[in-house]
Structures are given as C-alpha cells and as structure tokens.
Amino acid sequence: FGDATTKKHLDELDATHPLLAQPDVLCFQETHIMGAQVDKTSKWLYQRHAMTSRWAHGRQGEGKGVLGGVMIGCHGALRHRFSALPPELPDDPASPTHVPCCGLDWAAVVVRTKRVHIVIVSVYLRPGETDDHAISLQQIRRFIQFTNLPFILAGDFNTTPGKLASSGLLNGLKGAFLTPMGAGVRRPATTCHTRTMATLIDYCFIDHRIVAL
C-alpha cells in the first residue's frame, strides 16, 4: 500500500469511475503496512485527495511480512470531531490524528453532512481468527453506541453475509447487508476468487436508519 502499484490502481479507478476523482471517503483493508510506512501513506493520501486518515496498523507475521491493517480517509471538510470519547476507547498514539476512533483491525470516522452525521467504519476480519473478530466487533459496537449515529461498516469480512449474520458478531447492531451486484445479473457479485470457488466476502453492513432512506 502506498507504493507505485497502489497509485496505478487508484489512477485506473479515477479513470473508470469519475466519482472517485474527488471522493469524500475511502476505505481500505489489508494495507499490510505499519510504522513509518503509515505516516508516509497518510501524507500521500492527503496530497492526492486532501484527505485526513485514521489507521489500524498491520501486525508482524511470522516470516510472512506485515499482515492485515486498515485505513479510512475522509475529506477534511466532512470530518467531525468529538470533544469526548468513551474510556473503553483510549487514545491510540499510532493514529496520525491521535483520535481514538480505531481499534483491532478497524478504523472509523464521523462524517458530517448538511442533513445527517454518519459513522463510517473500515474493518478487516482476519481469516480464522474468531477471537479477534469478537474483540473487533465489540470495540466497533461500543464506539457506534457512544456516538448514537447511523453507521456504515465497509469491510473485508472474510466470510459470507449469511455466515456473519449467524455468527452473532453483529448482535446489537440493527441493519442490513449491502452487497455489490454482478454485471448484468440480479444477484450479488463474488469478490474473492480461487481456482476452485468464488465467494462474496467484501460488502457493507448498513444501519437500519439509513436503509429506510
């Protein structure tokens, strides 16, 4: 993340999707960076899109480099700051903005619009690490409950919407899944492809108050 490959990918998105030329919010999962790379990429994102960002650093794997990591960038004119935050979410010194809106494999921002404030969360659930999944969703749930605002969870959940719903991890969050649609078909697209199967693991979970709109 933050290298020439990422820049090329975003350039291609800008050309393909005109709305991304001036995005309001960008969510990234599996950034695979930590330490000084985070500061470098934060500056790069600000220079490219005038966005401030919040991070959850990746973790050093055993012989596999940096694993995981998430980021959320928000245009400065839309970002809202809270003057007080709950004690369950202490200030994270690793965050470029030193605002405790991030935790284990997630980072959030409160977006301010003319009509509504919305919590947007970028989240990554590591494959097979169910204990970490429970911790991440508990932290996210506490933050959302503190803000008492409508939310959007955008993530790489590494599981299907059906399995995530039945896992109980979303208990306490009222909402519905929003999934990408396949081109020319009226069914969800798949987002992860291997030689033997294709599954949907990247999608959003949206507050019921937003779904009603």
mmCIF file with all atom_site columns, C-alpha atoms in Angstrom:
data_model
loop_
_atom_site.group_PDB
_atom_site.id
_atom_site.type_symbol
_atom_site.label_atom_id
_atom_site.label_alt_id
_atom_site.label_comp_id
_atom_site.label_asym_id
_atom_site.label_entity_id
_atom_site.label_seq_id
_atom_site.pdbx_PDB_ins_code
_atom_site.Cartn_x
_atom_site.Cartn_y
_atom_site.Cartn_z
_atom_site.occupancy
_atom_site.B_iso_or_equiv
_atom_site.pdbx_formal_charge
_atom_site.auth_seq_id
_atom_site.auth_comp_id
_atom_site.auth_asym_id
_atom_site.auth_atom_id
_atom_site.pdbx_PDB_model_num
ATOM 1   C CA . PHE A 1 1   ? 0.000   0.000   0.000   1.00 0.00 ? 1   PHE A CA 1
ATOM 2   C CA . GLY A 1 2   ? 1.219   3.467   -0.825  1.00 0.00 ? 2   GLY A CA 1
ATOM 3   C CA . ASP A 1 3   ? 3.651   2.238   -3.474  1.00 0.00 ? 3   ASP A CA 1
ATOM 4   C CA . ALA A 1 4   ? 3.586   2.627   -7.255  1.00 0.00 ? 4   ALA A CA 1
ATOM 5   C CA . THR A 1 5   ? 1.164   -0.294  -7.625  1.00 0.00 ? 5   THR A CA 1
ATOM 6   C CA . THR A 1 6   ? -1.414  1.358   -5.369  1.00 0.00 ? 6   THR A CA 1
ATOM 7   C CA . LYS A 1 7   ? -1.049  4.692   -7.182  1.00 0.00 ? 7   LYS A CA 1
ATOM 8   C CA . LYS A 1 8   ? -1.571  2.945   -10.506 1.00 0.00 ? 8   LYS A CA 1
ATOM 9   C CA . HIS A 1 9   ? -4.663  1.193   -9.168  1.00 0.00 ? 9   HIS A CA 1
ATOM 10  C CA . LEU A 1 10  ? -6.209  4.448   -7.918  1.00 0.00 ? 10  LEU A CA 1
ATOM 11  C CA . ASP A 1 11  ? -5.380  6.138   -11.228 1.00 0.00 ? 11  ASP A CA 1
ATOM 12  C CA . GLU A 1 12  ? -7.287  3.363   -13.007 1.00 0.00 ? 12  GLU A CA 1
ATOM 13  C CA . LEU A 1 13  ? -10.239 3.791   -10.637 1.00 0.00 ? 13  LEU A CA 1
ATOM 14  C CA . ASP A 1 14  ? -10.250 7.537   -11.263 1.00 0.00 ? 14  ASP A CA 1
ATOM 15  C CA . ALA A 1 15  ? -10.456 6.894   -14.995 1.00 0.00 ? 15  ALA A CA 1
ATOM 16  C CA . THR A 1 16  ? -13.118 4.183   -14.697 1.00 0.00 ? 16  THR A CA 1
ATOM 17  C CA . HIS A 1 17  ? -15.291 5.768   -12.004 1.00 0.00 ? 17  HIS A CA 1
ATOM 18  C CA . PRO A 1 18  ? -15.467 9.584   -12.352 1.00 0.00 ? 18  PRO A CA 1
ATOM 19  C CA . LEU A 1 19  ? -16.903 9.996   -8.834  1.00 0.00 ? 19  LEU A CA 1
ATOM 20  C CA . LEU A 1 20  ? -13.625 8.722   -7.411  1.00 0.00 ? 20  LEU A CA 1
ATOM 21  C CA . ALA A 1 21  ? -11.767 11.665  -8.903  1.00 0.00 ? 21  ALA A CA 1
ATOM 22  C CA . GLN A 1 22  ? -12.947 13.649  -5.857  1.00 0.00 ? 22  GLN A CA 1
ATOM 23  C CA . PRO A 1 23  ? -14.017 11.077  -3.249  1.00 0.00 ? 23  PRO A CA 1
ATOM 24  C CA . ASP A 1 24  ? -15.457 12.003  0.125   1.00 0.00 ? 24  ASP A CA 1
ATOM 25  C CA . VAL A 1 25  ? -14.448 8.808   1.944   1.00 0.00 ? 25  VAL A CA 1
ATOM 26  C CA . LEU A 1 26  ? -12.130 5.942   1.021   1.00 0.00 ? 26  LEU A CA 1
ATOM 27  C CA . CYS A 1 27  ? -11.934 2.672   2.981   1.00 0.00 ? 27  CYS A CA 1
ATOM 28  C CA . PHE A 1 28  ? -9.032  0.271   2.618   1.00 0.00 ? 28  PHE A CA 1
ATOM 29  C CA . GLN A 1 29  ? -8.455  -3.171  4.114   1.00 0.00 ? 29  GLN A CA 1
ATOM 30  C CA . GLU A 1 30  ? -5.319  -5.338  4.165   1.00 0.00 ? 30  GLU A CA 1
ATOM 31  C CA . THR A 1 31  ? -2.961  -2.388  3.823   1.00 0.00 ? 31  THR A CA 1
ATOM 32  C CA . HIS A 1 32  ? -0.024  -4.547  5.011   1.00 0.00 ? 32  HIS A CA 1
ATOM 33  C CA . ILE A 1 33  ? 1.845   -1.582  6.459   1.00 0.00 ? 33  ILE A CA 1
ATOM 34  C CA . MET A 1 34  ? 2.953   -0.374  9.866   1.00 0.00 ? 34  MET A CA 1
ATOM 35  C CA . GLY A 1 35  ? 5.358   2.090   11.453  1.00 0.00 ? 35  GLY A CA 1
ATOM 36  C CA . ALA A 1 36  ? 6.897   4.766   9.225   1.00 0.00 ? 36  ALA A CA 1
ATOM 37  C CA . GLN A 1 37  ? 5.005   3.497   6.191   1.00 0.00 ? 37  GLN A CA 1
ATOM 38  C CA . VAL A 1 38  ? 1.761   4.666   7.797   1.00 0.00 ? 38  VAL A CA 1
ATOM 39  C CA . ASP A 1 39  ? 2.967   8.263   8.096   1.00 0.00 ? 39  ASP A CA 1
ATOM 40  C CA . LYS A 1 40  ? 4.265   8.196   4.527   1.00 0.00 ? 40  LYS A CA 1
ATOM 41  C CA . THR A 1 41  ? 0.984   6.891   3.151   1.00 0.00 ? 41  THR A CA 1
ATOM 42  C CA . SER A 1 42  ? -1.078  9.343   5.223   1.00 0.00 ? 42  SER A CA 1
ATOM 43  C CA . LYS A 1 43  ? 0.832   12.227  3.634   1.00 0.00 ? 43  LYS A CA 1
ATOM 44  C CA . TRP A 1 44  ? 0.408   10.673  0.205   1.00 0.00 ? 44  TRP A CA 1
ATOM 45  C CA . LEU A 1 45  ? -3.364  10.384  0.675   1.00 0.00 ? 45  LEU A CA 1
ATOM 46  C CA . TYR A 1 46  ? -3.591  13.979  1.863   1.00 0.00 ? 46  TYR A CA 1
ATOM 47  C CA . GLN A 1 47  ? -1.617  15.241  -1.127  1.00 0.00 ? 47  GLN A CA 1
ATOM 48  C CA . ARG A 1 48  ? -3.701  13.187  -3.543  1.00 0.00 ? 48  ARG A CA 1
ATOM 49  C CA . HIS A 1 49  ? -7.227  13.784  -2.222  1.00 0.00 ? 49  HIS A CA 1
ATOM 50  C CA . ALA A 1 50  ? -6.898  16.361  0.611   1.00 0.00 ? 50  ALA A CA 1
ATOM 51  C CA . MET A 1 51  ? -7.933  13.593  2.998   1.00 0.00 ? 51  MET A CA 1
ATOM 52  C CA . THR A 1 52  ? -7.017  13.083  6.598   1.00 0.00 ? 52  THR A CA 1
ATOM 53  C CA . SER A 1 53  ? -6.828  9.455   7.624   1.00 0.00 ? 53  SER A CA 1
ATOM 54  C CA . ARG A 1 54  ? -7.095  7.083   10.546  1.00 0.00 ? 54  ARG A CA 1
ATOM 55  C CA . TRP A 1 55  ? -5.375  3.749   10.744  1.00 0.00 ? 55  TRP A CA 1
ATOM 56  C CA . ALA A 1 56  ? -5.259  0.408   12.459  1.00 0.00 ? 56  ALA A CA 1
ATOM 57  C CA . HIS A 1 57  ? -1.724  -0.824  11.876  1.00 0.00 ? 57  HIS A CA 1
ATOM 58  C CA . GLY A 1 58  ? -0.966  -4.208  10.445  1.00 0.00 ? 58  GLY A CA 1
ATOM 59  C CA . ARG A 1 59  ? 0.765   -6.802  12.606  1.00 0.00 ? 59  ARG A CA 1
ATOM 60  C CA . GLN A 1 60  ? 4.056   -8.512  12.010  1.00 0.00 ? 60  GLN A CA 1
ATOM 61  C CA . GLY A 1 61  ? 3.550   -12.087 10.866  1.00 0.00 ? 61  GLY A CA 1
ATOM 62  C CA . GLU A 1 62  ? 5.927   -14.980 11.417  1.00 0.00 ? 62  GLU A CA 1
ATOM 63  C CA . GLY A 1 63  ? 8.030   -14.881 8.279   1.00 0.00 ? 63  GLY A CA 1
ATOM 64  C CA . LYS A 1 64  ? 5.127   -13.501 6.254   1.00 0.00 ? 64  LYS A CA 1
ATOM 65  C CA . GLY A 1 65  ? 5.740   -9.774  6.462   1.00 0.00 ? 65  GLY A CA 1
ATOM 66  C CA . VAL A 1 66  ? 3.074   -7.391  7.765   1.00 0.00 ? 66  VAL A CA 1
ATOM 67  C CA . LEU A 1 67  ? -0.429  -8.835  7.973   1.00 0.00 ? 67  LEU A CA 1
ATOM 68  C CA . GLY A 1 68  ? -3.757  -7.026  7.884   1.00 0.00 ? 68  GLY A CA 1
ATOM 69  C CA . GLY A 1 69  ? -4.124  -3.326  8.557   1.00 0.00 ? 69  GLY A CA 1
ATOM 70  C CA . VAL A 1 70  ? -6.958  -0.956  7.670   1.00 0.00 ? 70  VAL A CA 1
ATOM 71  C CA . MET A 1 71  ? -7.314  2.705   6.786   1.00 0.00 ? 71  MET A CA 1
ATOM 72  C CA . ILE A 1 72  ? -10.121 5.183   6.300   1.00 0.00 ? 72  ILE A CA 1
ATOM 73  C CA . GLY A 1 73  ? -9.623  8.544   4.655   1.00 0.00 ? 73  GLY A CA 1
ATOM 74  C CA . CYS A 1 74  ? -12.116 11.401  4.794   1.00 0.00 ? 74  CYS A CA 1
ATOM 75  C CA . HIS A 1 75  ? -12.139 14.782  3.108   1.00 0.00 ? 75  HIS A CA 1
ATOM 76  C CA . GLY A 1 76  ? -11.352 17.379  5.741   1.00 0.00 ? 76  GLY A CA 1
ATOM 77  C CA . ALA A 1 77  ? -14.484 19.435  5.088   1.00 0.00 ? 77  ALA A CA 1
ATOM 78  C CA . LEU A 1 78  ? -16.698 16.482  6.064   1.00 0.00 ? 78  LEU A CA 1
ATOM 79  C CA . ARG A 1 79  ? -14.913 15.134  9.103   1.00 0.00 ? 79  ARG A CA 1
ATOM 80  C CA . HIS A 1 80  ? -16.442 15.720  12.512  1.00 0.00 ? 80  HIS A CA 1
ATOM 81  C CA . ARG A 1 81  ? -14.521 15.649  15.790  1.00 0.00 ? 81  ARG A CA 1
ATOM 82  C CA . PHE A 1 82  ? -15.929 14.596  19.127  1.00 0.00 ? 82  PHE A CA 1
ATOM 83  C CA . SER A 1 83  ? -14.739 16.534  22.160  1.00 0.00 ? 83  SER A CA 1
ATOM 84  C CA . ALA A 1 84  ? -15.060 13.494  24.428  1.00 0.00 ? 84  ALA A CA 1
ATOM 85  C CA . LEU A 1 85  ? -14.768 9.777   23.820  1.00 0.00 ? 85  LEU A CA 1
ATOM 86  C CA . PRO A 1 86  ? -15.584 6.750   25.989  1.00 0.00 ? 86  PRO A CA 1
ATOM 87  C CA . PRO A 1 87  ? -12.935 5.307   28.315  1.00 0.00 ? 87  PRO A CA 1
ATOM 88  C CA . GLU A 1 88  ? -13.213 1.955   26.545  1.00 0.00 ? 88  GLU A CA 1
ATOM 89  C CA . LEU A 1 89  ? -11.503 3.540   23.552  1.00 0.00 ? 89  LEU A CA 1
ATOM 90  C CA . PRO A 1 90  ? -8.271  5.133   24.812  1.00 0.00 ? 90  PRO A CA 1
ATOM 91  C CA . ASP A 1 91  ? -6.291  7.406   22.578  1.00 0.00 ? 91  ASP A CA 1
ATOM 92  C CA . ASP A 1 92  ? -4.182  5.449   20.102  1.00 0.00 ? 92  ASP A CA 1
ATOM 93  C CA . PRO A 1 93  ? -0.745  7.105   19.746  1.00 0.00 ? 93  PRO A CA 1
ATOM 94  C CA . ALA A 1 94  ? -0.194  5.237   16.480  1.00 0.00 ? 94  ALA A CA 1
ATOM 95  C CA . SER A 1 95  ? -3.058  7.078   14.801  1.00 0.00 ? 95  SER A CA 1
ATOM 96  C CA . PRO A 1 96  ? -1.889  10.025  12.666  1.00 0.00 ? 96  PRO A CA 1
ATOM 97  C CA . THR A 1 97  ? -4.635  12.204  14.151  1.00 0.00 ? 97  THR A CA 1
ATOM 98  C CA . HIS A 1 98  ? -4.400  10.787  17.705  1.00 0.00 ? 98  HIS A CA 1
ATOM 99  C CA . VAL A 1 99  ? -8.177  10.364  17.839  1.00 0.00 ? 99  VAL A CA 1
ATOM 100 C CA . PRO A 1 100 ? -9.407  7.097   19.425  1.00 0.00 ? 100 PRO A CA 1
ATOM 101 C CA . CYS A 1 101 ? -11.620 6.077   16.546  1.00 0.00 ? 101 CYS A CA 1
ATOM 102 C CA . CYS A 1 102 ? -9.719  2.893   15.769  1.00 0.00 ? 102 CYS A CA 1
ATOM 103 C CA . GLY A 1 103 ? -9.010  -0.479  17.332  1.00 0.00 ? 103 GLY A CA 1
ATOM 104 C CA . LEU A 1 104 ? -8.178  -4.062  16.440  1.00 0.00 ? 104 LEU A CA 1
ATOM 105 C CA . ASP A 1 105 ? -8.366  -4.202  12.647  1.00 0.00 ? 105 ASP A CA 1
ATOM 106 C CA . TRP A 1 106 ? -10.803 -1.294  12.291  1.00 0.00 ? 106 TRP A CA 1
ATOM 107 C CA . ALA A 1 107 ? -10.814 2.482   11.954  1.00 0.00 ? 107 ALA A CA 1
ATOM 108 C CA . ALA A 1 108 ? -13.726 4.898   11.876  1.00 0.00 ? 108 ALA A CA 1
ATOM 109 C CA . VAL A 1 109 ? -14.611 8.444   11.010  1.00 0.00 ? 109 VAL A CA 1
ATOM 110 C CA . VAL A 1 110 ? -17.715 10.520  11.688  1.00 0.00 ? 110 VAL A CA 1
ATOM 111 C CA . VAL A 1 111 ? -18.828 12.232  8.501   1.00 0.00 ? 111 VAL A CA 1
ATOM 112 C CA . ARG A 1 112 ? -20.744 15.482  8.815   1.00 0.00 ? 112 ARG A CA 1
ATOM 113 C CA . THR A 1 113 ? -23.228 16.433  6.087   1.00 0.00 ? 113 THR A CA 1
ATOM 114 C CA . LYS A 1 114 ? -25.908 19.114  5.969   1.00 0.00 ? 114 LYS A CA 1
ATOM 115 C CA . ARG A 1 115 ? -28.691 16.709  6.918   1.00 0.00 ? 115 ARG A CA 1
ATOM 116 C CA . VAL A 1 116 ? -27.085 13.930  8.943   1.00 0.00 ? 116 VAL A CA 1
ATOM 117 C CA . HIS A 1 117 ? -23.965 12.698  10.717  1.00 0.00 ? 117 HIS A CA 1
ATOM 118 C CA . ILE A 1 118 ? -22.845 9.164   9.872   1.00 0.00 ? 118 ILE A CA 1
ATOM 119 C CA . VAL A 1 119 ? -20.235 6.815   11.351  1.00 0.00 ? 119 VAL A CA 1
ATOM 120 C CA . ILE A 1 120 ? -18.265 5.037   8.617   1.00 0.00 ? 120 ILE A CA 1
ATOM 121 C CA . VAL A 1 121 ? -16.069 2.125   9.668   1.00 0.00 ? 121 VAL A CA 1
ATOM 122 C CA . SER A 1 122 ? -13.411 0.314   7.655   1.00 0.00 ? 122 SER A CA 1
ATOM 123 C CA . VAL A 1 123 ? -12.976 -3.208  9.075   1.00 0.00 ? 123 VAL A CA 1
ATOM 124 C CA . TYR A 1 124 ? -10.973 -6.336  8.284   1.00 0.00 ? 124 TYR A CA 1
ATOM 125 C CA . LEU A 1 125 ? -11.668 -9.732  9.848   1.00 0.00 ? 125 LEU A CA 1
ATOM 126 C CA . ARG A 1 126 ? -8.637  -11.992 9.585   1.00 0.00 ? 126 ARG A CA 1
ATOM 127 C CA . PRO A 1 127 ? -9.364  -15.491 8.298   1.00 0.00 ? 127 PRO A CA 1
ATOM 128 C CA . GLY A 1 128 ? -9.870  -17.998 11.092  1.00 0.00 ? 128 GLY A CA 1
ATOM 129 C CA . GLU A 1 129 ? -9.135  -15.635 13.998  1.00 0.00 ? 129 GLU A CA 1
ATOM 130 C CA . THR A 1 130 ? -12.580 -15.744 15.588  1.00 0.00 ? 130 THR A CA 1
ATOM 131 C CA . ASP A 1 131 ? -11.423 -14.430 18.973  1.00 0.00 ? 131 ASP A CA 1
ATOM 132 C CA . ASP A 1 132 ? -10.071 -11.306 17.282  1.00 0.00 ? 132 ASP A CA 1
ATOM 133 C CA . HIS A 1 133 ? -13.313 -10.948 15.334  1.00 0.00 ? 133 HIS A CA 1
ATOM 134 C CA . ALA A 1 134 ? -15.284 -10.806 18.571  1.00 0.00 ? 134 ALA A CA 1
ATOM 135 C CA . ILE A 1 135 ? -12.926 -8.174  20.019  1.00 0.00 ? 135 ILE A CA 1
ATOM 136 C CA . SER A 1 136 ? -13.077 -6.023  16.878  1.00 0.00 ? 136 SER A CA 1
ATOM 137 C CA . LEU A 1 137 ? -16.868 -6.064  16.637  1.00 0.00 ? 137 LEU A CA 1
ATOM 138 C CA . GLN A 1 138 ? -17.212 -5.380  20.365  1.00 0.00 ? 138 GLN A CA 1
ATOM 139 C CA . GLN A 1 139 ? -14.998 -2.297  20.033  1.00 0.00 ? 139 GLN A CA 1
ATOM 140 C CA . ILE A 1 140 ? -16.908 -1.115  16.958  1.00 0.00 ? 140 ILE A CA 1
ATOM 141 C CA . ARG A 1 141 ? -20.258 -1.672  18.668  1.00 0.00 ? 141 ARG A CA 1
ATOM 142 C CA . ARG A 1 142 ? -19.162 0.376   21.706  1.00 0.00 ? 142 ARG A CA 1
ATOM 143 C CA . PHE A 1 143 ? -18.000 3.240   19.534  1.00 0.00 ? 143 PHE A CA 1
ATOM 144 C CA . ILE A 1 144 ? -21.211 3.259   17.486  1.00 0.00 ? 144 ILE A CA 1
ATOM 145 C CA . GLN A 1 145 ? -23.339 3.106   20.627  1.00 0.00 ? 145 GLN A CA 1
ATOM 146 C CA . PHE A 1 146 ? -21.371 6.022   22.072  1.00 0.00 ? 146 PHE A CA 1
ATOM 147 C CA . THR A 1 147 ? -21.928 8.189   19.001  1.00 0.00 ? 147 THR A CA 1
ATOM 148 C CA . ASN A 1 148 ? -25.586 7.132   18.712  1.00 0.00 ? 148 ASN A CA 1
ATOM 149 C CA . LEU A 1 149 ? -25.365 7.833   14.993  1.00 0.00 ? 149 LEU A CA 1
ATOM 150 C CA . PRO A 1 150 ? -26.311 5.844   11.878  1.00 0.00 ? 150 PRO A CA 1
ATOM 151 C CA . PHE A 1 151 ? -23.404 3.715   10.683  1.00 0.00 ? 151 PHE A CA 1
ATOM 152 C CA . ILE A 1 152 ? -21.911 2.021   7.658   1.00 0.00 ? 152 ILE A CA 1
ATOM 153 C CA . LEU A 1 153 ? -19.495 -0.892  8.131   1.00 0.00 ? 153 LEU A CA 1
ATOM 154 C CA . ALA A 1 154 ? -17.430 -1.356  4.976   1.00 0.00 ? 154 ALA A CA 1
ATOM 155 C CA . GLY A 1 155 ? -15.132 -4.305  5.074   1.00 0.00 ? 155 GLY A CA 1
ATOM 156 C CA . ASP A 1 156 ? -13.307 -7.390  4.036   1.00 0.00 ? 156 ASP A CA 1
ATOM 157 C CA . PHE A 1 157 ? -15.117 -9.766  6.373   1.00 0.00 ? 157 PHE A CA 1
ATOM 158 C CA . ASN A 1 158 ? -13.584 -12.984 5.010   1.00 0.00 ? 158 ASN A CA 1
ATOM 159 C CA . THR A 1 159 ? -16.957 -14.676 5.374   1.00 0.00 ? 159 THR A CA 1
ATOM 160 C CA . THR A 1 160 ? -20.283 -14.503 3.574   1.00 0.00 ? 160 THR A CA 1
ATOM 161 C CA . PRO A 1 161 ? -23.093 -12.226 4.775   1.00 0.00 ? 161 PRO A CA 1
ATOM 162 C CA . GLY A 1 162 ? -25.135 -15.253 5.819   1.00 0.00 ? 162 GLY A CA 1
ATOM 163 C CA . LYS A 1 163 ? -22.366 -16.719 7.961   1.00 0.00 ? 163 LYS A CA 1
ATOM 164 C CA . LEU A 1 164 ? -21.568 -13.345 9.512   1.00 0.00 ? 164 LEU A CA 1
ATOM 165 C CA . ALA A 1 165 ? -25.233 -12.816 10.393  1.00 0.00 ? 165 ALA A CA 1
ATOM 166 C CA . SER A 1 166 ? -25.490 -16.248 12.038  1.00 0.00 ? 166 SER A CA 1
ATOM 167 C CA . SER A 1 167 ? -22.223 -15.828 13.957  1.00 0.00 ? 167 SER A CA 1
ATOM 168 C CA . GLY A 1 168 ? -23.733 -13.382 16.461  1.00 0.00 ? 168 GLY A CA 1
ATOM 169 C CA . LEU A 1 169 ? -20.908 -10.893 15.918  1.00 0.00 ? 169 LEU A CA 1
ATOM 170 C CA . LEU A 1 170 ? -23.369 -8.252  14.734  1.00 0.00 ? 170 LEU A CA 1
ATOM 171 C CA . ASN A 1 171 ? -25.682 -8.624  17.733  1.00 0.00 ? 171 ASN A CA 1
ATOM 172 C CA . GLY A 1 172 ? -26.689 -5.176  18.989  1.00 0.00 ? 172 GLY A CA 1
ATOM 173 C CA . LEU A 1 173 ? -26.338 -3.593  15.554  1.00 0.00 ? 173 LEU A CA 1
ATOM 174 C CA . LYS A 1 174 ? -29.578 -3.204  13.621  1.00 0.00 ? 174 LYS A CA 1
ATOM 175 C CA . GLY A 1 175 ? -29.058 -3.065  9.901   1.00 0.00 ? 175 GLY A CA 1
ATOM 176 C CA . ALA A 1 176 ? -28.931 -4.831  6.559   1.00 0.00 ? 176 ALA A CA 1
ATOM 177 C CA . PHE A 1 177 ? -26.243 -6.024  4.180   1.00 0.00 ? 177 PHE A CA 1
ATOM 178 C CA . LEU A 1 178 ? -25.396 -4.088  1.039   1.00 0.00 ? 178 LEU A CA 1
ATOM 179 C CA . THR A 1 179 ? -23.507 -6.182  -1.498  1.00 0.00 ? 179 THR A CA 1
ATOM 180 C CA . PRO A 1 180 ? -22.049 -5.444  -4.930  1.00 0.00 ? 180 PRO A CA 1
ATOM 181 C CA . MET A 1 181 ? -24.154 -6.734  -7.796  1.00 0.00 ? 181 MET A CA 1
ATOM 182 C CA . GLY A 1 182 ? -22.843 -8.844  -10.642 1.00 0.00 ? 182 GLY A CA 1
ATOM 183 C CA . ALA A 1 183 ? -22.692 -7.193  -14.036 1.00 0.00 ? 183 ALA A CA 1
ATOM 184 C CA . GLY A 1 184 ? -25.921 -7.784  -15.942 1.00 0.00 ? 184 GLY A CA 1
ATOM 185 C CA . VAL A 1 185 ? -27.430 -10.072 -13.286 1.00 0.00 ? 185 VAL A CA 1
ATOM 186 C CA . ARG A 1 186 ? -29.805 -9.583  -10.358 1.00 0.00 ? 186 ARG A CA 1
ATOM 187 C CA . ARG A 1 187 ? -27.701 -11.370 -7.764  1.00 0.00 ? 187 ARG A CA 1
ATOM 188 C CA . PRO A 1 188 ? -24.709 -10.429 -5.578  1.00 0.00 ? 188 PRO A CA 1
ATOM 189 C CA . ALA A 1 189 ? -21.299 -10.472 -7.195  1.00 0.00 ? 189 ALA A CA 1
ATOM 190 C CA . THR A 1 190 ? -18.441 -12.554 -5.842  1.00 0.00 ? 190 THR A CA 1
ATOM 191 C CA . THR A 1 191 ? -15.377 -10.697 -4.606  1.00 0.00 ? 191 THR A CA 1
ATOM 192 C CA . CYS A 1 192 ? -12.879 -13.460 -3.813  1.00 0.00 ? 192 CYS A CA 1
ATOM 193 C CA . HIS A 1 193 ? -11.854 -15.939 -6.490  1.00 0.00 ? 193 HIS A CA 1
ATOM 194 C CA . THR A 1 194 ? -9.673  -19.038 -6.277  1.00 0.00 ? 194 THR A CA 1
ATOM 195 C CA . ARG A 1 195 ? -9.144  -21.917 -8.671  1.00 0.00 ? 195 ARG A CA 1
ATOM 196 C CA . THR A 1 196 ? -11.972 -23.893 -7.095  1.00 0.00 ? 196 THR A CA 1
ATOM 197 C CA . MET A 1 197 ? -14.520 -21.372 -5.858  1.00 0.00 ? 197 MET A CA 1
ATOM 198 C CA . ALA A 1 198 ? -15.802 -17.804 -5.861  1.00 0.00 ? 198 ALA A CA 1
ATOM 199 C CA . THR A 1 199 ? -17.296 -16.212 -2.747  1.00 0.00 ? 199 THR A CA 1
ATOM 200 C CA . LEU A 1 200 ? -18.663 -12.888 -1.543  1.00 0.00 ? 200 LEU A CA 1
ATOM 201 C CA . ILE A 1 201 ? -16.590 -11.629 1.394   1.00 0.00 ? 201 ILE A CA 1
ATOM 202 C CA . ASP A 1 202 ? -16.357 -7.865  0.717   1.00 0.00 ? 202 ASP A CA 1
ATOM 203 C CA . TYR A 1 203 ? -19.511 -5.831  1.370   1.00 0.00 ? 203 TYR A CA 1
ATOM 204 C CA . CYS A 1 204 ? -21.209 -3.348  3.697   1.00 0.00 ? 204 CYS A CA 1
ATOM 205 C CA . PHE A 1 205 ? -23.489 -3.624  6.708   1.00 0.00 ? 205 PHE A CA 1
ATOM 206 C CA . ILE A 1 206 ? -25.693 -0.539  6.925   1.00 0.00 ? 206 ILE A CA 1
ATOM 207 C CA . ASP A 1 207 ? -27.682 0.925   9.802   1.00 0.00 ? 207 ASP A CA 1
ATOM 208 C CA . HIS A 1 208 ? -31.445 0.364   9.554   1.00 0.00 ? 208 HIS A CA 1
ATOM 209 C CA . ARG A 1 209 ? -31.980 4.117   9.758   1.00 0.00 ? 209 ARG A CA 1
ATOM 210 C CA . ILE A 1 210 ? -30.038 4.535   6.509   1.00 0.00 ? 210 ILE A CA 1
ATOM 211 C CA . VAL A 1 211 ? -31.692 1.549   4.840   1.00 0.00 ? 211 VAL A CA 1
ATOM 212 C CA . ALA A 1 212 ? -35.068 3.197   5.477   1.00 0.00 ? 212 ALA A CA 1
ATOM 213 C CA . LEU A 1 213 ? -33.975 6.161   3.357   1.00 0.00 ? 213 LEU A CA 1
#
